[in-house]
Coordinates of C-alpha atoms and ligand atoms in Angstrom, one line a residue:
M1 CA -5.3 30.4 -21.4
P2 CA -3.0 32.4 -19.1
T3 CA -1.2 30.6 -16.5
T4 CA -2.6 31.2 -12.9
T5 CA -0.7 30.1 -9.7
V6 CA -2.3 27.4 -7.8
H7 CA -2.7 29.9 -4.8
D8 CA -4.6 32.1 -6.7
L9 CA -7.3 29.8 -7.8
D10 CA -10.8 29.5 -6.8
L11 CA -11.0 26.2 -5.5
P12 CA -13.6 24.2 -3.3
G13 CA -12.2 23.4 0.3
Y14 CA -11.5 20.2 2.1
D15 CA -10.5 19.5 5.5
P16 CA -10.6 15.8 6.5
D17 CA -10.4 16.8 10.3
G18 CA -13.4 15.1 12.1
L19 CA -15.0 13.2 9.2
D20 CA -15.0 9.4 8.8
R21 CA -14.2 7.7 5.4
A22 CA -17.8 8.2 4.1
G23 CA -17.9 11.9 4.9
R24 CA -14.5 12.3 3.2
L25 CA -15.4 10.5 0.3
A26 CA -18.7 12.4 -0.1
V27 CA -16.9 16.0 0.4
L28 CA -14.2 15.2 -2.0
G29 CA -16.6 13.4 -4.5
A30 CA -18.7 16.8 -4.7
A31 CA -15.4 18.6 -4.8
Q32 CA -14.3 16.3 -7.9
A33 CA -17.7 17.3 -9.6
Q34 CA -16.3 21.0 -9.2
H35 CA -12.6 21.0 -10.0
W36 CA -9.8 18.7 -10.2
L37 CA -8.1 20.4 -7.4
V38 CA -9.3 21.1 -3.8
R39 CA -7.5 23.3 -1.1
T40 CA -6.5 21.3 1.9
P41 CA -5.0 22.7 5.1
L42 CA -1.7 21.2 4.4
G43 CA -1.6 21.8 0.7
F44 CA -3.8 20.7 -2.5
G45 CA -5.5 17.6 -3.3
V46 CA -5.8 16.2 -6.8
T47 CA -9.4 14.8 -7.1
R48 CA -9.7 13.3 -10.4
Y49 CA -8.4 10.0 -12.1
A50 CA -6.9 11.5 -15.0
D51 CA -4.9 14.2 -13.5
A52 CA -3.8 11.8 -10.5
V53 CA -2.3 9.8 -13.2
A54 CA -0.7 12.6 -14.8
L55 CA 0.8 14.2 -11.7
L56 CA 2.1 10.9 -10.4
R57 CA 3.8 10.5 -13.6
E58 CA 5.3 14.2 -13.8
R59 CA 8.7 13.1 -12.3
R60 CA 9.5 16.9 -11.4
F61 CA 6.9 16.1 -8.7
H62 CA 8.9 14.5 -6.1
S63 CA 7.5 11.8 -3.3
A64 CA 7.0 13.9 -0.2
L65 CA 6.6 10.6 2.2
S66 CA 9.9 11.7 3.5
L67 CA 8.6 15.0 4.5
L68 CA 5.8 13.5 6.5
P69 CA 7.8 13.8 10.1
Q70 CA 7.9 17.4 9.4
M71 CA 4.4 17.8 8.2
Q72 CA 3.6 16.2 11.7
G73 CA 5.8 18.7 13.6
V74 CA 8.9 16.5 14.1
E75 CA 12.4 18.3 13.4
G76 CA 15.7 16.9 13.2
A77 CA 14.7 13.5 14.0
E78 CA 17.3 10.7 13.1
I79 CA 14.6 8.9 11.2
E80 CA 15.0 11.9 8.6
Q81 CA 18.8 11.4 8.4
R82 CA 18.5 7.7 7.5
R83 CA 19.4 6.2 4.0
P84 CA 16.8 7.3 1.5
S85 CA 14.0 4.6 0.8
I86 CA 13.2 3.5 -2.7
L87 CA 9.9 5.3 -1.7
S88 CA 11.4 8.6 -1.5
M89 CA 14.5 8.5 -4.0
E90 CA 14.0 10.6 -7.3
G91 CA 15.8 10.7 -10.8
D92 CA 18.9 9.0 -11.7
E93 CA 19.0 7.0 -8.2
H94 CA 15.6 6.0 -8.2
T95 CA 15.8 4.7 -12.0
R96 CA 18.9 2.6 -11.1
V97 CA 17.6 0.8 -8.1
R98 CA 14.4 0.4 -9.6
R99 CA 15.8 -1.2 -12.6
L100 CA 18.3 -3.3 -10.7
V101 CA 15.3 -4.9 -8.3
S102 CA 12.5 -5.1 -10.9
P103 CA 13.4 -8.6 -12.3
A104 CA 12.8 -10.0 -9.0
F105 CA 9.2 -8.7 -8.7
T106 CA 7.9 -10.0 -12.2
P107 CA 4.5 -11.5 -12.4
S108 CA 6.3 -14.9 -12.7
A109 CA 8.5 -14.3 -9.7
A110 CA 5.4 -13.7 -7.8
G111 CA 3.7 -16.7 -9.3
R112 CA 6.4 -18.6 -7.9
L113 CA 5.2 -17.8 -4.4
R114 CA 1.7 -18.7 -5.2
P115 CA 1.9 -22.3 -3.6
F116 CA 3.3 -20.8 -0.5
M117 CA 0.8 -18.1 -0.2
A118 CA -2.2 -20.9 -0.5
E119 CA -0.3 -22.8 2.0
V120 CA -0.2 -20.0 4.2
I121 CA -3.7 -19.2 4.0
G122 CA -4.8 -22.6 4.0
E123 CA -2.9 -23.2 7.4
L124 CA -4.8 -19.9 8.9
L125 CA -8.1 -21.3 7.8
D126 CA -7.3 -24.7 9.4
G127 CA -6.5 -22.9 12.5
I128 CA -10.2 -21.3 12.6
E129 CA -12.4 -23.5 10.9
D130 CA -13.8 -25.4 13.7
R131 CA -14.6 -22.0 15.5
H132 CA -17.2 -21.2 13.5
E133 CA -16.5 -17.5 14.2
C134 CA -13.7 -14.9 14.7
D135 CA -12.3 -11.8 14.3
F136 CA -11.1 -12.1 10.6
V137 CA -8.6 -9.2 11.1
A138 CA -6.6 -10.5 14.2
D139 CA -7.3 -14.4 12.9
V140 CA -6.5 -14.2 9.3
C141 CA -5.4 -10.7 8.1
D142 CA -2.9 -9.5 10.3
P143 CA -0.6 -12.7 10.4
Y144 CA -1.0 -13.5 6.7
P145 CA 1.5 -11.1 4.8
I146 CA 4.5 -11.8 7.1
P147 CA 5.3 -15.4 6.1
I148 CA 5.0 -14.1 2.5
I149 CA 7.7 -11.6 2.9
C150 CA 9.9 -13.5 5.0
E151 CA 9.8 -16.7 2.3
L152 CA 10.5 -13.7 -0.3
L153 CA 13.3 -12.6 1.7
G154 CA 14.6 -15.9 2.7
A155 CA 14.0 -15.4 6.5
P156 CA 13.2 -18.6 8.5
R157 CA 9.8 -19.4 10.1
A158 CA 11.4 -19.0 13.4
D159 CA 11.7 -15.3 13.0
W160 CA 8.1 -14.5 11.6
Q161 CA 7.2 -13.0 14.8
R162 CA 10.0 -10.5 15.2
F163 CA 9.4 -9.6 11.6
S164 CA 5.8 -9.0 12.3
H165 CA 6.8 -6.9 15.5
W166 CA 9.2 -4.6 13.6
A167 CA 6.6 -3.9 10.6
T168 CA 4.2 -3.0 13.3
E169 CA 6.5 -0.7 15.3
I170 CA 7.9 0.9 12.0
F171 CA 4.6 1.6 10.8
K172 CA 3.8 4.0 13.6
I173 CA 5.6 6.4 11.6
F174 CA 2.4 7.1 9.5
N175 CA 0.3 7.5 12.7
Q176 CA 0.6 11.2 13.1
N177 CA 1.7 10.7 16.6
L178 CA 5.5 10.6 15.8
A179 CA 6.8 12.6 18.9
E180 CA 5.8 9.8 20.9
D181 CA 6.3 7.1 18.8
L182 CA 9.8 7.7 17.5
P183 CA 11.9 5.9 20.0
A184 CA 9.9 2.5 19.2
I185 CA 10.3 3.1 15.7
E186 CA 13.9 3.9 15.8
Q187 CA 14.7 0.7 17.9
A188 CA 12.6 -1.7 15.6
S189 CA 14.3 -0.2 12.5
G190 CA 17.8 -0.6 14.3
E191 CA 17.0 -4.4 15.2
L192 CA 15.8 -4.9 11.5
E193 CA 18.8 -3.5 10.1
E194 CA 21.0 -5.5 12.3
Y195 CA 18.9 -8.7 11.3
V196 CA 19.1 -8.1 7.7
T197 CA 22.8 -7.3 7.5
A198 CA 23.5 -10.5 9.2
L199 CA 21.4 -12.3 6.8
I200 CA 23.1 -10.5 4.0
T201 CA 26.3 -11.9 5.1
E202 CA 25.1 -15.4 5.3
R203 CA 23.5 -15.2 2.0
R204 CA 26.9 -14.0 0.5
A205 CA 28.5 -17.1 1.9
D206 CA 25.5 -19.4 1.1
P207 CA 23.2 -18.1 -1.8
R208 CA 19.8 -19.5 -2.0
D209 CA 16.7 -19.3 -4.1
D210 CA 15.4 -15.7 -2.3
L211 CA 15.3 -12.4 -2.9
L212 CA 18.3 -11.3 -1.0
S213 CA 20.6 -13.8 -2.8
A214 CA 19.1 -12.5 -6.0
L215 CA 19.8 -8.9 -5.2
I216 CA 23.2 -10.0 -4.0
A217 CA 24.0 -11.5 -7.4
V218 CA 23.0 -8.3 -9.0
E219 CA 25.5 -6.6 -6.6
E220 CA 28.2 -8.8 -7.3
A221 CA 27.8 -8.6 -11.1
G222 CA 29.4 -5.2 -11.2
D223 CA 29.2 -1.9 -8.9
R224 CA 25.6 -2.6 -8.4
L225 CA 23.7 -2.6 -5.1
S226 CA 25.6 -1.9 -2.1
T227 CA 25.1 -3.7 1.4
D228 CA 23.3 -0.2 2.6
E229 CA 20.9 -0.5 -0.4
L230 CA 20.0 -4.0 0.1
V231 CA 19.0 -3.3 3.7
M232 CA 17.0 -0.5 2.5
L233 CA 15.1 -2.8 0.0
A234 CA 14.5 -5.3 2.8
E235 CA 13.3 -2.7 5.1
A236 CA 11.2 -1.4 2.1
V237 CA 9.6 -4.6 1.1
L238 CA 8.6 -5.3 4.8
M239 CA 7.4 -1.8 5.1
A240 CA 5.5 -1.6 2.1
G241 CA 4.4 -5.1 1.7
T242 CA 2.9 -6.0 5.1
D243 CA 0.4 -3.7 6.7
T244 CA -0.9 -2.8 3.2
T245 CA -1.7 -6.1 2.2
R246 CA -3.3 -7.2 5.7
N247 CA -5.6 -4.1 5.4
Q248 CA -6.3 -4.4 2.0
L249 CA -7.4 -8.2 2.6
G250 CA -9.6 -6.9 5.6
C251 CA -11.1 -4.2 3.2
A252 CA -11.7 -6.7 0.6
V253 CA -13.7 -9.2 3.1
A254 CA -15.3 -6.5 4.9
L255 CA -16.7 -5.1 1.7
L256 CA -17.8 -8.4 0.3
L257 CA -19.4 -9.7 3.4
S258 CA -21.4 -6.0 3.3
H259 CA -22.6 -6.9 0.0
P260 CA -23.5 -10.5 0.2
E261 CA -24.8 -11.0 -3.3
Q262 CA -21.3 -10.0 -4.5
W263 CA -19.8 -12.4 -1.9
Q264 CA -22.1 -15.1 -3.6
R265 CA -20.8 -14.3 -6.8
L266 CA -17.3 -15.2 -5.8
V267 CA -18.5 -18.4 -4.0
D268 CA -20.3 -19.3 -7.1
D269 CA -17.2 -18.8 -9.3
P270 CA -14.1 -18.4 -7.3
G271 CA -12.3 -18.0 -10.7
L272 CA -13.7 -14.3 -10.4
A273 CA -10.8 -13.8 -7.5
P274 CA -8.7 -11.7 -10.0
R275 CA -11.3 -9.2 -10.8
T276 CA -12.8 -9.3 -7.1
V277 CA -9.5 -8.2 -5.9
D278 CA -9.5 -5.3 -8.4
E279 CA -12.8 -4.0 -7.7
T280 CA -12.3 -4.3 -3.7
M281 CA -9.1 -2.4 -4.5
R282 CA -10.9 0.3 -6.7
Y283 CA -14.0 0.5 -4.1
L284 CA -12.0 0.1 -0.5
G285 CA -8.3 0.8 -0.9
A286 CA -6.1 0.4 1.8
V287 CA -3.9 3.1 0.6
Q288 CA -6.2 6.2 0.3
G289 CA -3.8 8.7 -1.2
T290 CA -0.2 9.6 -1.7
V291 CA 1.8 12.9 -1.4
R292 CA 3.9 14.8 -3.8
V293 CA 6.1 17.9 -3.5
A294 CA 7.1 20.2 -6.7
S295 CA 10.8 20.0 -7.1
E296 CA 11.0 23.3 -9.0
D297 CA 8.0 25.6 -10.6
I298 CA 5.8 23.3 -12.5
E299 CA 3.0 23.9 -15.0
Y300 CA 0.3 21.8 -15.5
R301 CA -3.3 22.7 -17.1
D302 CA -2.2 26.0 -17.1
V303 CA -1.8 26.3 -13.3
L304 CA 1.5 27.1 -12.0
F305 CA 2.7 25.0 -9.0
P306 CA 5.4 26.8 -7.4
R307 CA 8.7 25.0 -6.1
G308 CA 7.5 23.4 -2.5
T309 CA 4.0 23.0 -3.6
I310 CA 2.5 20.1 -1.5
L311 CA 0.1 17.7 -3.4
F312 CA -2.0 15.0 -1.8
V313 CA -3.0 12.8 -4.6
S314 CA -6.3 11.2 -3.7
L315 CA -6.5 7.6 -5.1
A316 CA -9.7 7.1 -3.2
T317 CA -11.4 9.6 -5.2
G318 CA -9.8 8.9 -8.4
N319 CA -11.2 5.2 -8.0
R320 CA -14.7 6.9 -7.8
D321 CA -14.3 9.0 -10.9
P322 CA -17.3 8.6 -13.2
E323 CA -15.6 9.7 -16.0
V324 CA -13.3 6.4 -15.8
F325 CA -15.6 4.0 -13.9
A326 CA -19.1 3.4 -15.1
I327 CA -21.3 3.7 -12.1
P328 CA -18.4 4.2 -9.6
E329 CA -20.8 3.6 -6.4
A330 CA -21.6 0.3 -7.4
V331 CA -19.7 -2.8 -6.3
D332 CA -19.3 -5.3 -8.8
V333 CA -17.0 -8.3 -8.6
G334 CA -17.2 -9.0 -12.3
R335 CA -16.4 -5.4 -13.6
E336 CA -14.3 -5.2 -16.7
S337 CA -12.4 -2.0 -16.6
S338 CA -9.8 -0.7 -19.5
V339 CA -7.9 1.0 -16.9
P340 CA -6.1 0.0 -13.5
N341 CA -7.4 1.3 -10.2
L342 CA -5.1 3.9 -8.4
T343 CA -4.6 1.8 -5.3
F344 CA -1.2 0.8 -6.2
G345 CA -0.3 4.3 -7.4
S346 CA 0.9 5.2 -10.7
G347 CA 4.1 6.5 -12.3
I348 CA 7.7 5.8 -11.3
H349 CA 6.9 4.7 -7.8
Y350 CA 4.1 2.3 -8.9
C351 CA 3.9 -0.5 -6.4
L352 CA 7.1 -2.5 -6.9
G353 CA 5.0 -5.5 -5.1
A354 CA 2.0 -5.3 -7.1
H355 CA 2.0 -8.5 -8.7
L356 CA 2.8 -10.3 -5.3
A357 CA 0.1 -8.3 -3.4
R358 CA -2.6 -9.4 -6.0
G359 CA -1.2 -13.1 -5.7
E360 CA -1.7 -12.9 -2.2
L361 CA -5.1 -11.4 -2.1
Q362 CA -6.3 -13.5 -5.1
E363 CA -5.2 -16.8 -3.4
A364 CA -6.7 -15.6 0.0
L365 CA -10.1 -14.7 -1.4
A366 CA -10.2 -17.7 -3.9
L367 CA -9.7 -20.1 -0.9
L368 CA -11.7 -18.3 1.4
A369 CA -14.7 -18.5 -0.9
T370 CA -14.1 -22.3 -1.4
R371 CA -13.5 -23.5 2.2
L372 CA -16.0 -21.1 4.1
P373 CA -18.9 -20.4 1.5
T374 CA -21.2 -19.3 4.4
L375 CA -19.0 -16.8 5.5
E376 CA -21.1 -13.6 6.8
L377 CA -20.7 -10.7 9.1
A378 CA -21.5 -11.3 12.9
G379 CA -21.5 -7.9 14.2
E380 CA -20.4 -4.4 13.5
I381 CA -17.3 -3.7 11.6
E382 CA -14.7 -1.3 13.6
W383 CA -12.5 0.6 11.3
K384 CA -9.1 2.0 12.1
P385 CA -8.9 5.9 12.4
E386 CA -8.8 7.6 9.6
N387 CA -5.2 9.3 9.0
F388 CA -3.1 9.3 6.0
G389 CA -1.6 6.2 6.7
I390 CA -2.7 2.5 5.5
W391 CA -6.4 2.0 6.6
G392 CA -8.8 -0.7 6.9
P393 CA -11.0 -2.6 9.6
A394 CA -9.6 -3.1 12.9
R395 CA -12.2 -5.6 14.0
L396 CA -14.1 -7.6 11.6
P397 CA -16.4 -10.1 13.4
V398 CA -17.4 -12.9 11.2
R399 CA -19.1 -16.4 11.4
W400 CA -19.7 -19.4 9.1
Ligands
HEM501 C1 -2.3 -4.4 -1.5 C2 -1.3 -4.2 -1.0 C3 -0.4 -3.1 -1.5 C4 -0.9 -1.7 -1.7 C5 -2.4 -1.1 -1.7 C6 0.3 -1.0 -2.3 C7 0.3 0.3 -2.5 C8 1.6 1.0 -2.9 C9 1.4 2.3 -3.4 C10 0.2 3.1 -3.4 C11 2.5 2.8 -3.7 C12 2.9 3.8 -4.4 C13 3.3 5.3 -3.3 C14 3.7 6.4 -3.9 O1 3.5 6.7 -5.1 O2 4.0 7.4 -3.1 C15 3.5 1.5 -3.3 C16 4.9 1.5 -3.5 C17 5.5 0.5 -3.3 N1 5.2 -0.8 -2.8 FE1 3.3 -1.6 -2.3 N2 1.3 -2.0 -2.1 C18 1.1 -3.2 -1.6 C19 1.7 -4.1 -1.4 C20 3.2 -4.2 -1.6 C21 4.1 -5.6 -1.4 C22 3.5 -7.0 -1.2 C23 5.3 -5.1 -1.5 C24 6.6 -5.9 -1.6 C25 6.7 -6.9 -1.9 C26 5.0 -3.5 -1.8 C27 6.4 -2.9 -2.0 C28 6.3 -1.5 -2.4 C29 7.6 -0.8 -2.8 C30 9.2 -1.2 -2.7 C31 7.1 0.5 -3.2 C32 8.0 1.7 -3.4 C33 8.2 1.7 -5.1 C34 9.2 2.8 -5.8 O3 8.9 3.9 -4.9 O4 9.6 2.6 -6.6 N3 3.9 -3.2 -2.0 N4 2.8 0.5 -3.1

């Protein structure tokens, strides 16, 4: 078949503006049945699982996360000139950093933090148990991941609040209101950098059993990670590991309580927590998509993507692909699947913290089902606005 330039294809259109999540999934689902690509106002969208995986593994498609500020109309901002994050590094530079940090993110490394995770979620449940109702987002999801990232990095309990504040501020980068949010983002990022640089100096003098010490040890075994790279990694872990996890926990609990029979299955058998985590991530992922840019002219499936083409890879739609997941519209906490869901991404940028995040979610759901088995919705769930960032419930009223 002759190659057609993507711009010349006859494709279904997709404009997310004004649509809620259900509306977006409905339009994208219909488009998915028609074609593996859709035309969006800012580029092209990838609708099907197999193509999402193939294109995320195609190394000539580069992460376009660093282009998000420009896409939002902010030019020349200081934030664009800062050191590259692992999330936007490519080629040999990315391979090298990823190889150096991977040993700190294995299943066994994540496993060592499990008792701490159980302790943190246990304390949060202690704080609400006697109240018999709460906003699950504010009382449990929001505070949960920060202590774990702090423990991972080696930052003391006294600094949890500061990390929480920095994470919230820096995450405004995804709020599509960058022109206004930029000063707050830059201030938080500067403070975090100062803090982590000081912590690195401390750990150099006095290594401990934490991520920074492990990464410093790597650095000092040869010409390895520079101080700048260590700061970047600490920032990346905080950025990538907090809002994602708290929103994913909110999505999971919202979904389970909206399907009480599935919640009951977990209550009856908390051993289902690992599958429940995977199924809730598939059905209601906190990260709905990611974005790539063609670094050169690329041909795929007889389609030419000229250099500079922007691709939005819809993880949410891939997760509902009927070619891959049987009866994708059904929530089944016991679902067996031979392939992973896409919510952790795929390819070289596949989530570095996936084992850690799975551990956090599994510990939280298993303990929740054991300690608050009568948990139920106590009102309407309010959802965060739909945008390209990380998404989940804004308010999740529950009682037990
Ligand atoms: C449920 C929670 C989480 C979700 C849904 C999630 C999702 C993702 C996704 C989709 C990507 C790939 C982005 C892309 O391809 O453009 C990613 C990358 C990443 N995640 Fe996560 N993540 C979660 C938790 C975490 C945690 C707990 C950590 C840290 C400890 C973490 C650290 C990272 C890092 C460092 C990257 C960049 C990897 C690279 O570019 O090589 N994530 N995550």
